[in-house]
PDB file of C-alpha atoms in Angstrom:
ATOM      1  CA  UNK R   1      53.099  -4.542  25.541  1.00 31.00           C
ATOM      2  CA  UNK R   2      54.711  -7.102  23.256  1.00 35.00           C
ATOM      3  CA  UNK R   3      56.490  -9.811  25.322  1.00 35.00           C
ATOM      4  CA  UNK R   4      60.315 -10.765  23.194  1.00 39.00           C
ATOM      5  CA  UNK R   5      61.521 -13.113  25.339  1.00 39.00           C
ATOM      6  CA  UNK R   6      61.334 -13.157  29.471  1.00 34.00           C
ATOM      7  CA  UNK R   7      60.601  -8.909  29.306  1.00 46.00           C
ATOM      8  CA  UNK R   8      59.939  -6.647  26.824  1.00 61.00           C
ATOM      9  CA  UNK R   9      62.676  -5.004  24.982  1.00 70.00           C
ATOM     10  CA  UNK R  10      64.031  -1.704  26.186  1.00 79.00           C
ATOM     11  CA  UNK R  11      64.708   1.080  23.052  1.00 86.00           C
ATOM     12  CA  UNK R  12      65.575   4.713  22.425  1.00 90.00           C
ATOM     13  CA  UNK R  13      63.735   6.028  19.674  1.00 91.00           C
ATOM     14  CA  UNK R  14      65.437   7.794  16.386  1.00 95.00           C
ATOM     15  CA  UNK R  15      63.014  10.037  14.778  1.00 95.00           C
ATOM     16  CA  UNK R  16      63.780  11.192  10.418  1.00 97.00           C
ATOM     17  CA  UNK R  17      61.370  12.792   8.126  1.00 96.00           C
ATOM     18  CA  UNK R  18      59.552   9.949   6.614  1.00 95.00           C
ATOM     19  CA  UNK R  19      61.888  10.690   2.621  1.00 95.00           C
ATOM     20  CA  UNK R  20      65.070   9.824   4.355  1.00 96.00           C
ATOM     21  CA  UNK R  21      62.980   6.922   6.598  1.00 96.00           C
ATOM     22  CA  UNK R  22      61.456   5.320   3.515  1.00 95.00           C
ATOM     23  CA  UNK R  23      64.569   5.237   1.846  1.00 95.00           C
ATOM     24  CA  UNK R  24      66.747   4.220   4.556  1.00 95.00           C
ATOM     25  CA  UNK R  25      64.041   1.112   5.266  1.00 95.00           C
ATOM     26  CA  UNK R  26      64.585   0.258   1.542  1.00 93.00           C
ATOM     27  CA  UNK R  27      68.342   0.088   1.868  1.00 93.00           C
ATOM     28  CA  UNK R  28      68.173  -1.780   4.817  1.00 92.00           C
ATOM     29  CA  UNK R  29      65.913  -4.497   3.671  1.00 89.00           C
ATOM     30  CA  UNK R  30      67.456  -5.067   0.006  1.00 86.00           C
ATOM     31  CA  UNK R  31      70.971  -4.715   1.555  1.00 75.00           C
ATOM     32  CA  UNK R  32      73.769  -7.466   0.246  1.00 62.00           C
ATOM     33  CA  UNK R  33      74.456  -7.873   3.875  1.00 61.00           C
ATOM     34  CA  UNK R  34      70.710  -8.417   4.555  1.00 57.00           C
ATOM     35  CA  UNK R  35      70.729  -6.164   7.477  1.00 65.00           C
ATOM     36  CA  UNK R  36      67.309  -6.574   9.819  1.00 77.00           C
ATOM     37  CA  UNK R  37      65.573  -3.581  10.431  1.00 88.00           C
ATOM     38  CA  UNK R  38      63.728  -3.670  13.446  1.00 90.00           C
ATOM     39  CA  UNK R  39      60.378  -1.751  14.158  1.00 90.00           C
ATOM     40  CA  UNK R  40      59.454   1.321  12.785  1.00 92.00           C
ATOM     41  CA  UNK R  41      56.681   3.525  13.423  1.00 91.00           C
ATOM     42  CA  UNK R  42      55.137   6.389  11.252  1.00 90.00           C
ATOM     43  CA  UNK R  43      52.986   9.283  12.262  1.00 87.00           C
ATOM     44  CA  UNK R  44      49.671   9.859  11.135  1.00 79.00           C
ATOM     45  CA  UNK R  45      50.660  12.449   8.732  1.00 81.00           C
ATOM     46  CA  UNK R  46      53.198  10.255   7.227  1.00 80.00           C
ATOM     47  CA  UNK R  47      55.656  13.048   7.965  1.00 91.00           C
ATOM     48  CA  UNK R  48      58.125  11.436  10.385  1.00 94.00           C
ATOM     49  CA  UNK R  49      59.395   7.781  10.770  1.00 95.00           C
ATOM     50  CA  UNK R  50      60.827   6.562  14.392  1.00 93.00           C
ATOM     51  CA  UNK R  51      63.166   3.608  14.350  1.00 94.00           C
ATOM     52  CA  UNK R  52      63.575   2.019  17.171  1.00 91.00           C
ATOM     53  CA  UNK R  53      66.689   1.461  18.432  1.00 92.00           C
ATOM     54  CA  UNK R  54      68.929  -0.138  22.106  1.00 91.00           C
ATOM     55  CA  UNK R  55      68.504   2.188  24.736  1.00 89.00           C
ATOM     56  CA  UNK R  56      71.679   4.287  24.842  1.00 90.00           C
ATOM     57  CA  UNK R  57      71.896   5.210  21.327  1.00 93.00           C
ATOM     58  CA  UNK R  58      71.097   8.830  22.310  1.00 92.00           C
ATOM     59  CA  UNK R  59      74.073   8.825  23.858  1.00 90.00           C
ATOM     60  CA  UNK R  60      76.107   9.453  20.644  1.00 92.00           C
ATOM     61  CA  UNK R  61      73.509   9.709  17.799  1.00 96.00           C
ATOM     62  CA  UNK R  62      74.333  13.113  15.514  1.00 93.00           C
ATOM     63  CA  UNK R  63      73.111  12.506  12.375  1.00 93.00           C
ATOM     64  CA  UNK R  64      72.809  15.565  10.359  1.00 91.00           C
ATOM     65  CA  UNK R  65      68.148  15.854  10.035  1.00 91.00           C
ATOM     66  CA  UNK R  66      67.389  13.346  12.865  1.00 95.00           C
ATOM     67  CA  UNK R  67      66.889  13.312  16.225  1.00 95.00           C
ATOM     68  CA  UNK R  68      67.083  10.229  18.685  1.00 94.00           C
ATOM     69  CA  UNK R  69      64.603  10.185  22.031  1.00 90.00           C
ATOM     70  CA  UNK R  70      66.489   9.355  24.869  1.00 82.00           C
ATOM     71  CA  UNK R  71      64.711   6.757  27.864  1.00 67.00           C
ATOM     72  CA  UNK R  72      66.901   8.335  30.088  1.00 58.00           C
ATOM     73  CA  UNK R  73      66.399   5.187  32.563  1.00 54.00           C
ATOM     74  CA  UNK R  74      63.057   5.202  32.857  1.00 58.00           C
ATOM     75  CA  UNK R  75      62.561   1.822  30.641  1.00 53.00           C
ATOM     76  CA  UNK R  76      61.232   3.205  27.412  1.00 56.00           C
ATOM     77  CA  UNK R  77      59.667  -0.819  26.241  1.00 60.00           C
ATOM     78  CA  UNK R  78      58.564  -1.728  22.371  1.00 64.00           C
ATOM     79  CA  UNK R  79      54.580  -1.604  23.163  1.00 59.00           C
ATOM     80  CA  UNK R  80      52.084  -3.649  21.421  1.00 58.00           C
ATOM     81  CA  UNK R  81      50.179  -0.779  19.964  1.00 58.00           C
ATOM     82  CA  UNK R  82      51.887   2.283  18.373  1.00 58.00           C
ATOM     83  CA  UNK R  83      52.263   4.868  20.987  1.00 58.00           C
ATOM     84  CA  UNK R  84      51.134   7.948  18.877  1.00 59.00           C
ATOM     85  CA  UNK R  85      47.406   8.705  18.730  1.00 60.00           C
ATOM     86  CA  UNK R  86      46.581   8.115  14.505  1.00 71.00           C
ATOM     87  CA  UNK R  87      50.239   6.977  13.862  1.00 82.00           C
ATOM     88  CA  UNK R  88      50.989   2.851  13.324  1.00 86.00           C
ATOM     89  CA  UNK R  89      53.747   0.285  12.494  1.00 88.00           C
ATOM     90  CA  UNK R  90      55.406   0.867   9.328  1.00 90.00           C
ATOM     91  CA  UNK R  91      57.279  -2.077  10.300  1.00 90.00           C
ATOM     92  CA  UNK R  92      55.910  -4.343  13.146  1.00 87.00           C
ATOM     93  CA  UNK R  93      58.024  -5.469  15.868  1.00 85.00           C
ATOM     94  CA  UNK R  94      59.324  -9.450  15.573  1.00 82.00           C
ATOM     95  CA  UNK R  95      60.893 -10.917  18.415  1.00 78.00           C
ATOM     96  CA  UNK R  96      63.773 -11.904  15.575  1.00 78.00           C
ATOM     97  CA  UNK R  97      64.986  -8.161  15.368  1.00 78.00           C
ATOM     98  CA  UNK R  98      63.902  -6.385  18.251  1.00 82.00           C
ATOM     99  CA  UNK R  99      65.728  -3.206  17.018  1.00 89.00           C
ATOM    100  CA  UNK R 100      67.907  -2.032  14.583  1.00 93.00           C
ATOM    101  CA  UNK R 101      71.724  -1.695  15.126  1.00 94.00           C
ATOM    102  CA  UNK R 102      72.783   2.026  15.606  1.00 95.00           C
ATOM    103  CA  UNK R 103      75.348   1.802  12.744  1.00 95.00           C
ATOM    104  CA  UNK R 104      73.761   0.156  10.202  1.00 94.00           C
ATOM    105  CA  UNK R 105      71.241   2.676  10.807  1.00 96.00           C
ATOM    106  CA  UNK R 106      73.313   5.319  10.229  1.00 96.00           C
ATOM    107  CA  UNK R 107      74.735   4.327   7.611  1.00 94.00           C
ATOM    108  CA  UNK R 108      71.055   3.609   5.819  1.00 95.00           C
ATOM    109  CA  UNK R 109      70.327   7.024   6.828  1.00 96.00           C
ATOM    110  CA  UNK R 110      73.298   8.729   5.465  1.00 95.00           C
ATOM    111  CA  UNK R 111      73.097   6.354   2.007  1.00 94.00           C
ATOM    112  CA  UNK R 112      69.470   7.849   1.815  1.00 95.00           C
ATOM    113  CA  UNK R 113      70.298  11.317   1.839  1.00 94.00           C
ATOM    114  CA  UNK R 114      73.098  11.416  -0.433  1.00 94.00           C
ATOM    115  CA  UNK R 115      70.139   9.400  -2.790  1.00 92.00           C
ATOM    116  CA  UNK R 116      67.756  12.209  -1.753  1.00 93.00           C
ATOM    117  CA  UNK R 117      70.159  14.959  -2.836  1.00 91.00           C
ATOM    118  CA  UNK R 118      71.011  14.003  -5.842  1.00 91.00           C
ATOM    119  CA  UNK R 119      67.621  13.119  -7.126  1.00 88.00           C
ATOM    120  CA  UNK R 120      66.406  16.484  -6.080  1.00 89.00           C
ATOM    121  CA  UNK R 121      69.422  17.905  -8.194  1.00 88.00           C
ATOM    122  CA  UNK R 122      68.993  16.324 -11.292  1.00 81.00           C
ATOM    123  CA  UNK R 123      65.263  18.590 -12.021  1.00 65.00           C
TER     124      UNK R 123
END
């Protein structure tokens, strides 16, 4: 596991397909407001992004074509490695952003599939 600080850093875990991820991780990090994204992991298909996020977000997370992984408790910690077999870090954790604010995400998110929409109806 990857030590930030005295313990590791507890996270829920919001999953998009990897369009809406990519272009949500490019809003984020050329924002005006210079937003910090914190880790994100792909799949070894490339299909699916996970962000991760404070533990909780699950809670209240209902954005529209993504889904957010409760820890229910149980501690759910930023590990060293990724934790899917063939996936990796799209985005490595930093101690400086251990996660990525549950608004700013959402806002990202929705930005990126308004993007995503439009390109698709301008063919």
């Amino acid at each position: 596991m990857i030590h930030m600080g005295p313990e590791t850093t507890p996270c829920d875990l919001v999953t998009v397909p990897a369009r809406q991820g990519l272009e949500a991780v490019d809003i984020l990090r050329r924002g005006a407001d210079n937003e910090h994204v914190g880790p994100v992991l792909h799949d070894g298909a490339c299909a699916v992004l996970g962000f991760l996020v404070p533990p909780g977000t699950a809670e209240a997370w209902d954005v529209p074509g993504s889904a957010c992984t409760r820890t229910d408790g149980r501690g759910l910690r930023i590990p060293a490695e990724p934790p899917s077999v063939g996936g990796g870090w799209l985005l490595p954790p930093v101690a400086e952003t251990p996660v990525t604010d549950p608004a700013v995400l959402r806002a990202a998110l929705d930005q990126a599939a308004r993007l995503i929409e439009a390109a698709d109806n301008c063919r």
